Short mmCIF file of C-alpha atoms in Angstrom, two decimals:
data_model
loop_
_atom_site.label_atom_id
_atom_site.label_comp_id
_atom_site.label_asym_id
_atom_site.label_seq_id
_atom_site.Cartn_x
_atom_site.Cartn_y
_atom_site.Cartn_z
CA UNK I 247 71.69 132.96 119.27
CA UNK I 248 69.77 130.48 121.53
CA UNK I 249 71.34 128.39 124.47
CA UNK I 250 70.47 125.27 122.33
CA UNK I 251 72.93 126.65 119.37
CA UNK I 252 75.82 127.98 121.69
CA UNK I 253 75.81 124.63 123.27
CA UNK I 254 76.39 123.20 119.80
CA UNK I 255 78.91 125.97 119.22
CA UNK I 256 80.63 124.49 122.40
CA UNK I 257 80.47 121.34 121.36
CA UNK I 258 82.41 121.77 118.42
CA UNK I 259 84.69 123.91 120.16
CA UNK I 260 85.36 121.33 123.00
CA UNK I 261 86.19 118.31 120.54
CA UNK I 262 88.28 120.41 118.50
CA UNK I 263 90.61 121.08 121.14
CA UNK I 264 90.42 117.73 123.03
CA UNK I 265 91.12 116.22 119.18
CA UNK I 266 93.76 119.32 118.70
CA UNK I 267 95.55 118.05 122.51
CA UNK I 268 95.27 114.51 121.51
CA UNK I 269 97.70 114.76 118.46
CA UNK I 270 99.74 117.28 119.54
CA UNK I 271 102.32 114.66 120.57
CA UNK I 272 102.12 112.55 118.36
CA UNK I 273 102.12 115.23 115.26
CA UNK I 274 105.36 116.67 117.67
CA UNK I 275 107.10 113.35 117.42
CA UNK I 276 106.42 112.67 113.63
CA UNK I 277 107.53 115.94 112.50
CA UNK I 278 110.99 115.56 114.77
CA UNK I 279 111.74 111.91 113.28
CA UNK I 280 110.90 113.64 109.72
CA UNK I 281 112.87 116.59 110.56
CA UNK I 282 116.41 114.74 112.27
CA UNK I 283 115.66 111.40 111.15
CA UNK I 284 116.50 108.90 108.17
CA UNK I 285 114.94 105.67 107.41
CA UNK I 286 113.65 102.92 105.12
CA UNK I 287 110.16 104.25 105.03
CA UNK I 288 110.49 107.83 105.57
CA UNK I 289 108.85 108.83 102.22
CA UNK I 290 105.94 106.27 102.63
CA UNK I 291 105.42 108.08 105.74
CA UNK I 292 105.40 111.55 104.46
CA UNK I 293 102.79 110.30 102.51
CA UNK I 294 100.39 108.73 104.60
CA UNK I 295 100.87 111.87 106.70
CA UNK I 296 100.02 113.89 104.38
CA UNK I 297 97.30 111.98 102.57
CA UNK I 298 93.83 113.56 104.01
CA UNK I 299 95.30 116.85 103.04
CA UNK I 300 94.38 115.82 99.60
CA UNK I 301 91.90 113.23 99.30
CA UNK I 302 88.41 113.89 99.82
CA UNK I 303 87.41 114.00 103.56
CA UNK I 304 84.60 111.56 102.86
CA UNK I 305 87.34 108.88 101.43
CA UNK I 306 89.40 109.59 105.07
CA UNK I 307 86.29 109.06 106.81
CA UNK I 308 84.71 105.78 104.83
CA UNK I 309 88.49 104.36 105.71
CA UNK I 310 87.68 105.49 109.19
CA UNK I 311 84.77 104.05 109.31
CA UNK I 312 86.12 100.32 108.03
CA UNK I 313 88.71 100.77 110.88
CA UNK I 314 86.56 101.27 113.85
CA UNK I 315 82.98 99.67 112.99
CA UNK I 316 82.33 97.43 114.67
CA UNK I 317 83.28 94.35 112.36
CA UNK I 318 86.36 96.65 111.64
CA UNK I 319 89.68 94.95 112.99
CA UNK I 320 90.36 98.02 115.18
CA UNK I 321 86.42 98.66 116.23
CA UNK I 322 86.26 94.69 116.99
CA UNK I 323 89.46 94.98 118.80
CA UNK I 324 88.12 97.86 120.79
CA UNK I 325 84.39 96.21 121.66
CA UNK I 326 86.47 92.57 122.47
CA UNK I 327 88.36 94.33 124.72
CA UNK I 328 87.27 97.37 126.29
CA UNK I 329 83.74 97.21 125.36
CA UNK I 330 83.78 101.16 123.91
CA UNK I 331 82.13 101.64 120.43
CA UNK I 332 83.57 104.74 118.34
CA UNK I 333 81.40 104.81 115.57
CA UNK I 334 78.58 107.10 115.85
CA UNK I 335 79.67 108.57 119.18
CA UNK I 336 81.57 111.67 120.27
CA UNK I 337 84.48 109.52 120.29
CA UNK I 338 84.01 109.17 116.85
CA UNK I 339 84.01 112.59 116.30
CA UNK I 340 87.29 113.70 117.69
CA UNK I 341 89.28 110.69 115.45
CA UNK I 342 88.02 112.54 112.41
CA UNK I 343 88.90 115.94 113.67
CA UNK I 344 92.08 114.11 114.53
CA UNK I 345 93.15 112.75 111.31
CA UNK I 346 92.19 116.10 109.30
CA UNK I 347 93.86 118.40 111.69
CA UNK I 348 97.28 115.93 112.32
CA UNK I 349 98.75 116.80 108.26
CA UNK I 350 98.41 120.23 109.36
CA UNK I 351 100.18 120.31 112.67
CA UNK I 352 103.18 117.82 111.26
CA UNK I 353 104.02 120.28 108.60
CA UNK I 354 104.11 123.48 110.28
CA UNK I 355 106.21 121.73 113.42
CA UNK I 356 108.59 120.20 110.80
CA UNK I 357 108.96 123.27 109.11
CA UNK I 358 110.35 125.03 112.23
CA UNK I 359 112.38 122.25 112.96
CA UNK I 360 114.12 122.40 109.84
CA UNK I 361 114.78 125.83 110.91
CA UNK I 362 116.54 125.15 114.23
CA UNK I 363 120.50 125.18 113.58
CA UNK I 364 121.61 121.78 114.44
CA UNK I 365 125.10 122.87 115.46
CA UNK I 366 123.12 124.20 118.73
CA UNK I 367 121.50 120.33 119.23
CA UNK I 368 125.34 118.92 118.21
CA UNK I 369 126.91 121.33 120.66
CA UNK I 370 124.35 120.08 123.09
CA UNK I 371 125.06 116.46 122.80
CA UNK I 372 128.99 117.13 123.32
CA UNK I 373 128.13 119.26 126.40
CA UNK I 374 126.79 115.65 127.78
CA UNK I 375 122.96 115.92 126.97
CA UNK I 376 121.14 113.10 125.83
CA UNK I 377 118.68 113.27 122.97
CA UNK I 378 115.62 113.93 125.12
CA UNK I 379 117.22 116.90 126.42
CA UNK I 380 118.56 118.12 123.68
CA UNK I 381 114.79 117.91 122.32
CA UNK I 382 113.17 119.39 125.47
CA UNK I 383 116.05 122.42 125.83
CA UNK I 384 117.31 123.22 122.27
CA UNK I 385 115.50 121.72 119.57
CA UNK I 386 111.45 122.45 120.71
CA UNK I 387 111.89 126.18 122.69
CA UNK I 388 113.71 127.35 119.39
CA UNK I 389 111.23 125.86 117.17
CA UNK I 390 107.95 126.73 119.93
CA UNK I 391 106.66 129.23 117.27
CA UNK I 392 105.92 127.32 114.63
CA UNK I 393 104.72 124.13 117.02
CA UNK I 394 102.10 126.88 118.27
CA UNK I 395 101.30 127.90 114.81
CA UNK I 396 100.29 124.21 113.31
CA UNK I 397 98.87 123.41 116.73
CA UNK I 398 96.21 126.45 115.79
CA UNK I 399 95.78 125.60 112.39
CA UNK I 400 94.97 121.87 113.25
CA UNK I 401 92.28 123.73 115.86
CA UNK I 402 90.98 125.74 112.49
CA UNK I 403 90.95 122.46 110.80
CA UNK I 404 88.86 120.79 113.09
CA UNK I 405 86.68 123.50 113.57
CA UNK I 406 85.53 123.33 109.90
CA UNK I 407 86.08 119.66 109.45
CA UNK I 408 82.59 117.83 107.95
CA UNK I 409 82.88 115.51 105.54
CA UNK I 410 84.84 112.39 107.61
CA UNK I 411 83.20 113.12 110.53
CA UNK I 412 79.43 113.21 108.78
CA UNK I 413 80.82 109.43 107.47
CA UNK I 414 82.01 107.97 110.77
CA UNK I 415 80.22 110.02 113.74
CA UNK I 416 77.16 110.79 111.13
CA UNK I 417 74.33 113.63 112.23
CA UNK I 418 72.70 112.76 116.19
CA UNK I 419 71.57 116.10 117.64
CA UNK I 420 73.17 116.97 121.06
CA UNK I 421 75.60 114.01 120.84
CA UNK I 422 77.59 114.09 117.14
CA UNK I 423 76.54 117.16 115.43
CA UNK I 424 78.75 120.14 114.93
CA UNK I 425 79.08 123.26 113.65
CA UNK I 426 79.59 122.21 109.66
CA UNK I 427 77.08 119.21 110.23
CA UNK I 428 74.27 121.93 111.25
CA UNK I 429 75.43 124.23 108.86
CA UNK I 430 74.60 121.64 105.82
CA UNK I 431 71.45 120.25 107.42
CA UNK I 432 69.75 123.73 108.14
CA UNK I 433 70.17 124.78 104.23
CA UNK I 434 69.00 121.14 103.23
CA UNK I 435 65.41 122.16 105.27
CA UNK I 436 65.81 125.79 103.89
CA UNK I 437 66.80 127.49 107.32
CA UNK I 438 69.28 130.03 105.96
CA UNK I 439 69.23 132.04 108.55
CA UNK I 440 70.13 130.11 111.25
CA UNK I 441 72.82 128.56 109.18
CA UNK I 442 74.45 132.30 108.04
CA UNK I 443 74.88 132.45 112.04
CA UNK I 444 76.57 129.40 112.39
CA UNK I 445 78.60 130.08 109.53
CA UNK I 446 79.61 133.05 111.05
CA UNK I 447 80.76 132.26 114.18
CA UNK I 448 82.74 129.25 112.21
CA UNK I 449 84.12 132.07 110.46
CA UNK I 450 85.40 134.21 112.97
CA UNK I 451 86.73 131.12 115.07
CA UNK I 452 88.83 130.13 112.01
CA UNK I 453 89.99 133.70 111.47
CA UNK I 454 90.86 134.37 114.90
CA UNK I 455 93.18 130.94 114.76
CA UNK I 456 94.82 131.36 111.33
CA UNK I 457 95.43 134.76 112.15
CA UNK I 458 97.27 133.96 115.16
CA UNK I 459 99.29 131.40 113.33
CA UNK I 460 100.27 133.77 111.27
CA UNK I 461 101.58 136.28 113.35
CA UNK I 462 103.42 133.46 115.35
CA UNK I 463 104.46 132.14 112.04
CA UNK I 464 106.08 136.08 111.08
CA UNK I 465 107.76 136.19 114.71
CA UNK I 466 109.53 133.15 114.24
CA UNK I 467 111.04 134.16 110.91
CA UNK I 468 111.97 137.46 112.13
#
């Protein structure tokens, strides 16, 4: 491979993990209010949460795309008042990475918080610690496992993720293309071969993280 394509292969790398860091809070949080919470809502939540797991990336990225163009009420917003335009930048890039890898990341972290024993968090609370404590020493080390696991799926997600991000970042060589934009363009103009080595370095990438989660995934049951 050239310097030109590992660059790209960077790229994609780098705004897969700044889009995996950038919800893992935030995927953390929702999947602890899911986990120990109850309210009028939750369900519609779940849902929405849930929702670009099924629909068809280009419908999560047109949505995108009415949200942060710039007539958009949250691209306005962000032009008004901090002059930065999303659409068709790298920023806009690592929202759709975002919003395909968050379902991801939620699920697995809920799933190993359902598995922590809440007598230890209840015991916890009558020793005297507060909630965040009880989150920061009880509930998140014993559920760490599967928190790593969804954090490296939502990395595999991003990795492969093409369809929003083609709708709201769109194709601009050396500043929005990645490694599944290339891949598509480069069999469109009948460049197989360059795309079979794309597609295989996307393909080890992904195996190397779902493998991982996997194994952290086993550990954790065991």
């Amino acid at each position: 491979m050239t310097s030109e394509e590992w660059r790209l292969v960077g790229f994609t790398a780098g705004m897969a993990v700044l889009a995996t860091l950038l919800v893992l809070p935030f995927g953390v949080a929702v999947a602890w209010l899911l986990s120990r919470r109850s309210w009028p809502g939750k369900t519609l939540v779940e849902t929405l949460v849930s929702m670009p797991l099924v629909m068809p990336p280009v419908v999560t990225g047109l949505i995108l795309l009415q949200l942060f163009g710039r007539r958009g009420p949250l691209g306005s917003w962000l032009w008004e008042t901090f002059g930065i335009e999303v659409v068709f930048t790298w920023k806009a890039v690592v929202l759709a990475l975002s919003v395909m890898a968050l379902p991801l990341l939620v699920r697995a972290a809920r799933a190993a918080m359902d598995g922590v024993d809440g007598r230890l968090e209840q015991q916890a609370r009558t020793l005297g610690a507060g909630e965040w404590r009880v989150f920061f020493t009880v509930t998140l080390p014993l559920a760490k496992r599967g928190v790593l696991a969804g954090t490296l799926l939502a990395f595999a997600r991003a990795l492969g993720e093409f369809g929003a991000t083609i709708m709201i970042a769109g194709n601009i060589p050396g500043k929005t293309t990645t490694l599944s934009v290339a891949i598509y363009n480069l069999v469109q103009l009948g460049e197989d071969g360059k795309a079979w080595r794309f597609a295989a370095v996307s393909a080890v990438l992904a195996f190397i993280s779902v493998a991982l989660s996997e194994r952290l995934t086993r550990g954790g049951r065991a």
